[in-house]
Short mmCIF file of C-alpha atoms and ligand atoms in Angstrom, two decimals:
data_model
loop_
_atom_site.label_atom_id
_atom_site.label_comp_id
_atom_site.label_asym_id
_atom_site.label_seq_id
_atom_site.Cartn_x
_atom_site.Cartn_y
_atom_site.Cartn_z
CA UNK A 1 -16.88 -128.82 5.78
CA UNK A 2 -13.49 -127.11 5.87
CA UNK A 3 -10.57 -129.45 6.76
CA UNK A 4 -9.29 -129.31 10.69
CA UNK A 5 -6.16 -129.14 11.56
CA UNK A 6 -5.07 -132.13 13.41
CA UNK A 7 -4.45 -132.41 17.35
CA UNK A 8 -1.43 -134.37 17.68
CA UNK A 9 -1.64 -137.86 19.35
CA UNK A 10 1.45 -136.71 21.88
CA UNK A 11 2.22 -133.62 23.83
CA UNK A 12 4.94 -131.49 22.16
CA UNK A 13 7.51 -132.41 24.37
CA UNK A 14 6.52 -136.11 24.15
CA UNK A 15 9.22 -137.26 21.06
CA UNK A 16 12.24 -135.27 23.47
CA UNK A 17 14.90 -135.78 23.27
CA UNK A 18 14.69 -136.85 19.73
CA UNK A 19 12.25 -134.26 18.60
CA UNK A 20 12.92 -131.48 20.27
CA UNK A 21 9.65 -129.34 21.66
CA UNK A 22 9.80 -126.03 20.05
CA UNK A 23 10.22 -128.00 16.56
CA UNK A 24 7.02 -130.10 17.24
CA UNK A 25 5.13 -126.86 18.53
CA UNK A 26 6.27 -124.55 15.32
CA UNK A 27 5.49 -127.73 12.67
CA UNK A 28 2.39 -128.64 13.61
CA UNK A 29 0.84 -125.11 15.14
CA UNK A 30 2.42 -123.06 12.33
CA UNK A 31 3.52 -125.18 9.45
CA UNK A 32 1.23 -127.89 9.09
CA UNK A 33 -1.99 -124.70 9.90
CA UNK A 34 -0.64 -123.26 7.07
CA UNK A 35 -1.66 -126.03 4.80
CA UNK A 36 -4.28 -126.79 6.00
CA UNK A 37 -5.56 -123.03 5.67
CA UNK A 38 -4.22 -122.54 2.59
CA UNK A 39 -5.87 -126.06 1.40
CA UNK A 40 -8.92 -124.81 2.13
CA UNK A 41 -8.38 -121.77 0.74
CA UNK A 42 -8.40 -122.99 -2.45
CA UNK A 43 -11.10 -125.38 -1.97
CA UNK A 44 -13.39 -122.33 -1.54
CA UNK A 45 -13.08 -121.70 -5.45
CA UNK A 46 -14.92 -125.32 -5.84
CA UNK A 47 -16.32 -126.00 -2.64
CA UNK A 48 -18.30 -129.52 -3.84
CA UNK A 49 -14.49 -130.76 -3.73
CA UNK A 50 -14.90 -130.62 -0.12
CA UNK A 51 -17.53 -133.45 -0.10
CA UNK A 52 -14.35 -135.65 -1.41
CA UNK A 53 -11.58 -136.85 0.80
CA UNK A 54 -8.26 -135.07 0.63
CA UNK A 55 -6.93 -138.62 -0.47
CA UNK A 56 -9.15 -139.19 -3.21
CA UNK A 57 -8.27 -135.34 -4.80
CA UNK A 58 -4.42 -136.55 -4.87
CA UNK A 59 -5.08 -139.82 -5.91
CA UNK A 60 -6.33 -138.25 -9.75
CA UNK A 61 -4.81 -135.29 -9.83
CA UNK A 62 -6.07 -134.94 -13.82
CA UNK A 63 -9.74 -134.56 -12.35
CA UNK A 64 -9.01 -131.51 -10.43
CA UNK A 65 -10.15 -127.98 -11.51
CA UNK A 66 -6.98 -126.31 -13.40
CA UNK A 67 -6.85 -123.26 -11.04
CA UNK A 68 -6.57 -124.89 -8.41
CA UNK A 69 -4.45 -128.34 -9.32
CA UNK A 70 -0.91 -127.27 -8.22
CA UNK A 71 -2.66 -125.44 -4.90
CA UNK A 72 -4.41 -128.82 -3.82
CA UNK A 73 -1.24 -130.67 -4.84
CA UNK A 74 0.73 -128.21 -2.84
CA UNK A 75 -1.13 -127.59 0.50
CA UNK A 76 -3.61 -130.75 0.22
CA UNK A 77 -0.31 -132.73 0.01
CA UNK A 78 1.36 -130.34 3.08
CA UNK A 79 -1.92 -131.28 4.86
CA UNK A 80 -2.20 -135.02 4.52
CA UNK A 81 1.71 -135.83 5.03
CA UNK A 82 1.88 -133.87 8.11
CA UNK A 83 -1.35 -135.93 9.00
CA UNK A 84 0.61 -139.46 8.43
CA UNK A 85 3.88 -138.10 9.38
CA UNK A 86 2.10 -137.19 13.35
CA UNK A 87 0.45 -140.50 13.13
CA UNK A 88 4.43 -142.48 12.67
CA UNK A 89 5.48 -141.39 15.27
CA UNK A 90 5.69 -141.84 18.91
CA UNK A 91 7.40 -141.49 22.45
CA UNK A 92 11.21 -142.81 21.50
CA UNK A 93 12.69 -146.41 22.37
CA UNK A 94 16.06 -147.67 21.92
CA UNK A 95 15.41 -150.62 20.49
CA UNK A 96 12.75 -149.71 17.93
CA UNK A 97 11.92 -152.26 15.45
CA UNK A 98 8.72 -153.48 13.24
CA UNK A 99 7.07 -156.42 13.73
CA UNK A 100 4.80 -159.25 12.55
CA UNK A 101 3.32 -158.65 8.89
CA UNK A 102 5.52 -155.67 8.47
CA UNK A 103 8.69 -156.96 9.29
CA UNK A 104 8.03 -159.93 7.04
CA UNK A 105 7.17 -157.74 4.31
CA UNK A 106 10.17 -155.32 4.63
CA UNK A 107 12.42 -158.89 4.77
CA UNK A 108 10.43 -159.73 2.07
CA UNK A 109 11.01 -156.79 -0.29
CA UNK A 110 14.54 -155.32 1.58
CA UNK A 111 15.87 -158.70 2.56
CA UNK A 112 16.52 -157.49 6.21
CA UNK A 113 15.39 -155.04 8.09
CA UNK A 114 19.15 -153.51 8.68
CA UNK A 115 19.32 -153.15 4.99
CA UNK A 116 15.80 -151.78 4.40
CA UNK A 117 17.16 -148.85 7.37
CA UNK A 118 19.94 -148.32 5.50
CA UNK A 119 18.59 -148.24 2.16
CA UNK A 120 15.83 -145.71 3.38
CA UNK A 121 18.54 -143.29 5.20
CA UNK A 122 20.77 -143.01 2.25
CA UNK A 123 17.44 -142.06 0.15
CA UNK A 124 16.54 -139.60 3.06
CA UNK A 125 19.74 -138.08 3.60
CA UNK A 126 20.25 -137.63 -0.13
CA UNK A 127 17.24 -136.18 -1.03
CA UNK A 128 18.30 -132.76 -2.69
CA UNK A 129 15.87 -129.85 -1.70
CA UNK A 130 13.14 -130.04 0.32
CA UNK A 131 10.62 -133.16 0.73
CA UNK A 132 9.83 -136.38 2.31
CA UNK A 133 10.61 -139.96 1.85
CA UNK A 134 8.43 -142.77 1.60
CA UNK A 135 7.88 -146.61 2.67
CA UNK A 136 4.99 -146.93 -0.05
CA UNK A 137 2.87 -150.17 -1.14
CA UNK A 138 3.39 -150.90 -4.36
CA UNK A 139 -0.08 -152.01 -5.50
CA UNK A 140 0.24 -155.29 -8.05
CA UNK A 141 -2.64 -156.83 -9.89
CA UNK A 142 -2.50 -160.17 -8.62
CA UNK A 143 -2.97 -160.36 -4.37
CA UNK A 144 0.95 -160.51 -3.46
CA UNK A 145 1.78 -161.57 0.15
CA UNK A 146 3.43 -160.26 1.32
CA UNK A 147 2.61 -157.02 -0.02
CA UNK A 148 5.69 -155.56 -2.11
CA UNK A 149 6.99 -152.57 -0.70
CA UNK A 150 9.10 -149.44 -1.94
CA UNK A 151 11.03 -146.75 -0.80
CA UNK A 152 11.15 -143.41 -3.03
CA UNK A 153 11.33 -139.65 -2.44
CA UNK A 154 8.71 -136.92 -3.71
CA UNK A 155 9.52 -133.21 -3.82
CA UNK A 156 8.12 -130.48 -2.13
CA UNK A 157 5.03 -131.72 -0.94
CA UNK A 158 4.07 -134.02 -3.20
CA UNK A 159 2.13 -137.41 -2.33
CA UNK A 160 3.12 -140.66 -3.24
CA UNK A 161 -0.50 -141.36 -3.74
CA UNK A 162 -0.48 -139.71 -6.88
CA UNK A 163 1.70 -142.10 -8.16
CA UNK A 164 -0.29 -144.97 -7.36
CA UNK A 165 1.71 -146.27 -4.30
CA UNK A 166 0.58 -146.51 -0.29
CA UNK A 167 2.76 -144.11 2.06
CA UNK A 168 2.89 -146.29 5.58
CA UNK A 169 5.88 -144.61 6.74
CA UNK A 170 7.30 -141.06 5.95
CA UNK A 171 10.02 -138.99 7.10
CA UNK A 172 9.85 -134.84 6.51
CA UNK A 173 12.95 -133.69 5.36
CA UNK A 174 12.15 -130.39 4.68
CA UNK A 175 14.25 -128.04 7.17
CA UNK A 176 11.75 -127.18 9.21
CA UNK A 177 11.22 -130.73 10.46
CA UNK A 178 14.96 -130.11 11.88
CA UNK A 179 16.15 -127.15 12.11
CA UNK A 180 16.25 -125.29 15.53
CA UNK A 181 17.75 -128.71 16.72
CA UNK A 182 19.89 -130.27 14.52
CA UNK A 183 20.31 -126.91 11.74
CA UNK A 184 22.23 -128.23 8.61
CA UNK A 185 22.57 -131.97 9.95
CA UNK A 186 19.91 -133.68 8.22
CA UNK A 187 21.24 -137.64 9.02
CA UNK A 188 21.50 -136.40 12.98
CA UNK A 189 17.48 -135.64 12.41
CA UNK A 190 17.81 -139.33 10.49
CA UNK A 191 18.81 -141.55 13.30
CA UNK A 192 16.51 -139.66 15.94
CA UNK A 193 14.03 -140.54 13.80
CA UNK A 194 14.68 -143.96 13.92
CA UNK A 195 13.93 -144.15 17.53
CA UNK A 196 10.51 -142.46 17.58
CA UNK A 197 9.03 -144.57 14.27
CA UNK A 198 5.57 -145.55 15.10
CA UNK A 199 6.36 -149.41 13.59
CA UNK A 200 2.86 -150.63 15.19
CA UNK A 201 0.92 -147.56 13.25
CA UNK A 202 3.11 -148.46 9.99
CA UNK A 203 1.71 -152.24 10.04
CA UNK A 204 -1.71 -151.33 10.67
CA UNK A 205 -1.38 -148.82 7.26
CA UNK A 206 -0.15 -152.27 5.82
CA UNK A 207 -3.19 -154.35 6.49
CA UNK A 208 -5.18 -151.54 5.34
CA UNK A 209 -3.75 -150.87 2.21
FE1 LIG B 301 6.85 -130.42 7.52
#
């Protein structure tokens, strides 16, 4: 079974005026298609890979098929971000903050929640190139509680996953997440972002992972 393109939980216009319409249309009609065709594109070449969840091919990338590694890490990672990225966000508030488990984890790890937002726009704002940053669980061998968390940057579209860690909160910095509204001002992009993070969909990732 080919992979679907996602419909978004949220009309286009829902994320205004933080995420502008037209960006939301163009990402996830054009952008985010295109991965997800070109994902299965090269899935064609081994099609039992299909049978496997797009997860569980970045999780080891070493048992891929050679020809098509750097494709699947390419548009299989451009098709599961956009996935989590849709799914962290929501209709903007204010005062946006986590909660519960994850707020005692980010205190836990960060040591405050201002400090954790601050920590994770400098790494977003200062991410050379294109790419996305991370809020990852950092998986330990003993059961920690709470969980230890991380914040880290991949390139291009690569997935933390490969490295191990649990994304529960991303942020696309690549300029097409921004663009038409904000052109060169990536941190402007930053702080809207703040206001439409999906904290509730973050701590459920949390439990899970
Ligand atoms: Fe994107």
């Amino acid at each position: 079974m080919a992979h679907t393109l996602p419909q978004l939980p949220y009309a286009y216009d829902a994320l205004e005026p933080y995420i502008d319409a037209k960006t939301m249309e163009i990402h996830h009609s054009k952008h985010h298609q295109t991965y997800t065709d070109k994902f299965n594109t090269a899935l064609e070449k081994h099609p039992e890979l299909f049978e496997k969840t797009p997860q569980d091919l970045l999780k080891d990338l070493s048992q891929l098929p050679e020809d098509i590694r750097q494709a699947v890490v390419n548009h299989g990672g451009g098709y599961i971000n956009h996935n989590l990225f849709w799914e962290i966000l929501r209709p903007g508030q204010e005062d946006n903050a986590p909660q519960g488990a994850l707020l005692e984890a980010i205190n836990k790890s960060f040591t405050s929640f201002e400090a954790f937002k601050t920590a994770f726009t400098t790494e977003a704002s200062t991410k050379f190139g294109s790419g996305w940053t991370w809020l990852c669980v950092a998986h330990t061998n003993e059961a920690t509680k709470p969980k230890k968390l991380v914040i880290l940057s991949t390139s291009n579209q690569d997935s933390p996953l490969s490295q191990g860690l649990t994304p529960i909160m991303t942020i696309d910095v690549w300029e097409h997440a921004y663009y038409l509204k904000h052109q060169n001002r990536r941190p402007e992009y930053i702080e809207n972002f703040w206001k439409v993070a999906n904290w509730a969909k973050a701590e459920e990732l949390l439990k899970q992972a």
